[in-house]
Amino acid sequence: MSERNTMLRSLHDVGLAAWFGGSLMGAVGLNGAARDEGGTRATTVRIASSGWTKWTPVNAAAIATHLVGSSGLLSANAARVATQQGVTASTISKTVLTGAALAATAYSRILGKKIELAASSDPDDVEKASKHPIDTDRAQRQLACMQWVVPALTGGLLILNALQGEQQRPTEQVHGMWQRALSLVPDMPSAPDWHLTH
């Protein structure tokens, strides 16, 4: 029923794993260590910012890898999306969740960079911060919230990925396609119970 797409699936899964794992480790490990070891607010910000700055290129590569894999899998499974009941809904949900995770990741990085500039003692950073002044307390509260939003959204993507893996089982494909056909032609006979055999 389906052909192998090992490379695309690997790109999709490895990229998503790094995106989720990196955001969760950053929220728990990096930010937690910065709070414990920083001493002062400025030092805490510098430690956390330094870690996130080092992670940003890897995270960007992980996200790009995931998006390439996702796009390829969507193209490879276009027929299933169109004909198997339930797949369109899970695909739309996954697309919306991916967009939300991308927006949350970008917004978190913007907040982090603004806080970093505001806490810096470097004259160039001070000048940049003065051109775009921010309420650092408010920005830090928002960032404290966003640090959990990104792993929550990417974790949701992992759950939808598991659902879509189940939808690719041969019995699920046959059942889903039959249900889609029934919805288009209501006079067709009921589908047999495809779930009795595994």
JSON list of N, CA, C and O in Angstrom, two decimals, residues 77-98:
[
{"chain": "A", "resi": 77, "resn": "ASN", "atom": "N", "xyz": [2.85, 11.34, 0.31]},
{"chain": "A", "resi": 77, "resn": "ASN", "atom": "CA", "xyz": [1.60, 10.78, 0.83]},
{"chain": "A", "resi": 77, "resn": "ASN", "atom": "C", "xyz": [0.37, 11.58, 0.39]},
{"chain": "A", "resi": 77, "resn": "ASN", "atom": "O", "xyz": [-0.70, 11.46, 1.00]},
{"chain": "A", "resi": 78, "resn": "ALA", "atom": "N", "xyz": [0.51, 12.36, -0.67]},
{"chain": "A", "resi": 78, "resn": "ALA", "atom": "CA", "xyz": [-0.60, 13.21, -1.13]},
{"chain": "A", "resi": 78, "resn": "ALA", "atom": "C", "xyz": [-1.86, 12.40, -1.43]},
{"chain": "A", "resi": 78, "resn": "ALA", "atom": "O", "xyz": [-2.97, 12.82, -1.11]},
{"chain": "A", "resi": 79, "resn": "ALA", "atom": "N", "xyz": [-1.69, 11.22, -2.00]},
{"chain": "A", "resi": 79, "resn": "ALA", "atom": "CA", "xyz": [-2.86, 10.40, -2.34]},
{"chain": "A", "resi": 79, "resn": "ALA", "atom": "C", "xyz": [-3.58, 9.94, -1.07]},
{"chain": "A", "resi": 79, "resn": "ALA", "atom": "O", "xyz": [-4.81, 9.96, -1.01]},
{"chain": "A", "resi": 80, "resn": "ARG", "atom": "N", "xyz": [-2.83, 9.55, -0.05]},
{"chain": "A", "resi": 80, "resn": "ARG", "atom": "CA", "xyz": [-3.44, 9.14, 1.21]},
{"chain": "A", "resi": 80, "resn": "ARG", "atom": "C", "xyz": [-4.14, 10.31, 1.89]},
{"chain": "A", "resi": 80, "resn": "ARG", "atom": "O", "xyz": [-5.22, 10.15, 2.47]},
{"chain": "A", "resi": 81, "resn": "VAL", "atom": "N", "xyz": [-3.54, 11.48, 1.83]},
{"chain": "A", "resi": 81, "resn": "VAL", "atom": "CA", "xyz": [-4.16, 12.67, 2.43]},
{"chain": "A", "resi": 81, "resn": "VAL", "atom": "C", "xyz": [-5.51, 12.93, 1.77]},
{"chain": "A", "resi": 81, "resn": "VAL", "atom": "O", "xyz": [-6.49, 13.27, 2.44]},
{"chain": "A", "resi": 82, "resn": "ALA", "atom": "N", "xyz": [-5.57, 12.72, 0.46]},
{"chain": "A", "resi": 82, "resn": "ALA", "atom": "CA", "xyz": [-6.81, 12.99, -0.28]},
{"chain": "A", "resi": 82, "resn": "ALA", "atom": "C", "xyz": [-7.85, 11.90, -0.13]},
{"chain": "A", "resi": 82, "resn": "ALA", "atom": "O", "xyz": [-9.05, 12.17, -0.19]},
{"chain": "A", "resi": 83, "resn": "THR", "atom": "N", "xyz": [-7.41, 10.64, 0.08]},
{"chain": "A", "resi": 83, "resn": "THR", "atom": "CA", "xyz": [-8.38, 9.54, 0.02]},
{"chain": "A", "resi": 83, "resn": "THR", "atom": "C", "xyz": [-8.63, 8.81, 1.33]},
{"chain": "A", "resi": 83, "resn": "THR", "atom": "O", "xyz": [-9.62, 8.09, 1.44]},
{"chain": "A", "resi": 84, "resn": "GLN", "atom": "N", "xyz": [-7.76, 8.95, 2.32]},
{"chain": "A", "resi": 84, "resn": "GLN", "atom": "CA", "xyz": [-7.94, 8.19, 3.57]},
{"chain": "A", "resi": 84, "resn": "GLN", "atom": "C", "xyz": [-8.56, 9.08, 4.64]},
{"chain": "A", "resi": 84, "resn": "GLN", "atom": "O", "xyz": [-7.98, 10.12, 5.01]},
{"chain": "A", "resi": 85, "resn": "GLN", "atom": "N", "xyz": [-9.73, 8.69, 5.12]},
{"chain": "A", "resi": 85, "resn": "GLN", "atom": "CA", "xyz": [-10.41, 9.49, 6.13]},
{"chain": "A", "resi": 85, "resn": "GLN", "atom": "C", "xyz": [-9.55, 9.63, 7.38]},
{"chain": "A", "resi": 85, "resn": "GLN", "atom": "O", "xyz": [-8.95, 8.68, 7.85]},
{"chain": "A", "resi": 86, "resn": "GLY", "atom": "N", "xyz": [-9.49, 10.84, 7.91]},
{"chain": "A", "resi": 86, "resn": "GLY", "atom": "CA", "xyz": [-8.71, 11.12, 9.11]},
{"chain": "A", "resi": 86, "resn": "GLY", "atom": "C", "xyz": [-7.33, 11.68, 8.83]},
{"chain": "A", "resi": 86, "resn": "GLY", "atom": "O", "xyz": [-6.77, 12.40, 9.66]},
{"chain": "A", "resi": 87, "resn": "VAL", "atom": "N", "xyz": [-6.77, 11.37, 7.67]},
{"chain": "A", "resi": 87, "resn": "VAL", "atom": "CA", "xyz": [-5.41, 11.82, 7.37]},
{"chain": "A", "resi": 87, "resn": "VAL", "atom": "C", "xyz": [-5.38, 13.31, 7.06]},
{"chain": "A", "resi": 87, "resn": "VAL", "atom": "O", "xyz": [-4.47, 14.02, 7.47]},
{"chain": "A", "resi": 88, "resn": "THR", "atom": "N", "xyz": [-6.40, 13.80, 6.37]},
{"chain": "A", "resi": 88, "resn": "THR", "atom": "CA", "xyz": [-6.45, 15.24, 6.07]},
{"chain": "A", "resi": 88, "resn": "THR", "atom": "C", "xyz": [-6.50, 16.05, 7.37]},
{"chain": "A", "resi": 88, "resn": "THR", "atom": "O", "xyz": [-5.77, 17.03, 7.52]},
{"chain": "A", "resi": 89, "resn": "ALA", "atom": "N", "xyz": [-7.34, 15.61, 8.31]},
{"chain": "A", "resi": 89, "resn": "ALA", "atom": "CA", "xyz": [-7.47, 16.33, 9.59]},
{"chain": "A", "resi": 89, "resn": "ALA", "atom": "C", "xyz": [-6.16, 16.33, 10.36]},
{"chain": "A", "resi": 89, "resn": "ALA", "atom": "O", "xyz": [-5.74, 17.37, 10.90]},
{"chain": "A", "resi": 90, "resn": "SER", "atom": "N", "xyz": [-5.49, 15.16, 10.42]},
{"chain": "A", "resi": 90, "resn": "SER", "atom": "CA", "xyz": [-4.22, 15.11, 11.16]},
{"chain": "A", "resi": 90, "resn": "SER", "atom": "C", "xyz": [-3.13, 15.92, 10.46]},
{"chain": "A", "resi": 90, "resn": "SER", "atom": "O", "xyz": [-2.28, 16.54, 11.11]},
{"chain": "A", "resi": 91, "resn": "THR", "atom": "N", "xyz": [-3.18, 15.97, 9.13]},
{"chain": "A", "resi": 91, "resn": "THR", "atom": "CA", "xyz": [-2.20, 16.75, 8.37]},
{"chain": "A", "resi": 91, "resn": "THR", "atom": "C", "xyz": [-2.41, 18.25, 8.59]},
{"chain": "A", "resi": 91, "resn": "THR", "atom": "O", "xyz": [-1.44, 18.99, 8.79]},
{"chain": "A", "resi": 92, "resn": "ILE", "atom": "N", "xyz": [-3.67, 18.68, 8.57]},
{"chain": "A", "resi": 92, "resn": "ILE", "atom": "CA", "xyz": [-3.96, 20.10, 8.82]},
{"chain": "A", "resi": 92, "resn": "ILE", "atom": "C", "xyz": [-3.55, 20.47, 10.24]},
{"chain": "A", "resi": 92, "resn": "ILE", "atom": "O", "xyz": [-2.92, 21.51, 10.48]},
{"chain": "A", "resi": 93, "resn": "SER", "atom": "N", "xyz": [-3.88, 19.61, 11.21]},
{"chain": "A", "resi": 93, "resn": "SER", "atom": "CA", "xyz": [-3.50, 19.87, 12.61]},
{"chain": "A", "resi": 93, "resn": "SER", "atom": "C", "xyz": [-1.99, 19.98, 12.75]},
{"chain": "A", "resi": 93, "resn": "SER", "atom": "O", "xyz": [-1.49, 20.88, 13.45]},
{"chain": "A", "resi": 94, "resn": "LYS", "atom": "N", "xyz": [-1.29, 19.09, 12.08]},
{"chain": "A", "resi": 94, "resn": "LYS", "atom": "CA", "xyz": [0.18, 19.10, 12.17]},
{"chain": "A", "resi": 94, "resn": "LYS", "atom": "C", "xyz": [0.77, 20.36, 11.51]},
{"chain": "A", "resi": 94, "resn": "LYS", "atom": "O", "xyz": [1.73, 20.93, 12.02]},
{"chain": "A", "resi": 95, "resn": "THR", "atom": "N", "xyz": [0.17, 20.79, 10.41]},
{"chain": "A", "resi": 95, "resn": "THR", "atom": "CA", "xyz": [0.64, 22.01, 9.73]},
{"chain": "A", "resi": 95, "resn": "THR", "atom": "C", "xyz": [0.42, 23.23, 10.61]},
{"chain": "A", "resi": 95, "resn": "THR", "atom": "O", "xyz": [1.32, 24.08, 10.75]},
{"chain": "A", "resi": 96, "resn": "VAL", "atom": "N", "xyz": [-0.75, 23.32, 11.23]},
{"chain": "A", "resi": 96, "resn": "VAL", "atom": "CA", "xyz": [-1.05, 24.45, 12.13]},
{"chain": "A", "resi": 96, "resn": "VAL", "atom": "C", "xyz": [-0.10, 24.44, 13.32]},
{"chain": "A", "resi": 96, "resn": "VAL", "atom": "O", "xyz": [0.45, 25.48, 13.71]},
{"chain": "A", "resi": 97, "resn": "LEU", "atom": "N", "xyz": [0.11, 23.27, 13.91]},
{"chain": "A", "resi": 97, "resn": "LEU", "atom": "CA", "xyz": [0.99, 23.15, 15.07]},
{"chain": "A", "resi": 97, "resn": "LEU", "atom": "C", "xyz": [2.44, 23.49, 14.70]},
{"chain": "A", "resi": 97, "resn": "LEU", "atom": "O", "xyz": [3.15, 24.13, 15.48]},
{"chain": "A", "resi": 98, "resn": "THR", "atom": "N", "xyz": [2.86, 23.08, 13.51]},
{"chain": "A", "resi": 98, "resn": "THR", "atom": "CA", "xyz": [4.22, 23.42, 13.05]},
{"chain": "A", "resi": 98, "resn": "THR", "atom": "C", "xyz": [4.37, 24.93, 12.91]},
{"chain": "A", "resi": 98, "resn": "THR", "atom": "O", "xyz": [5.38, 25.50, 13.34]}
]
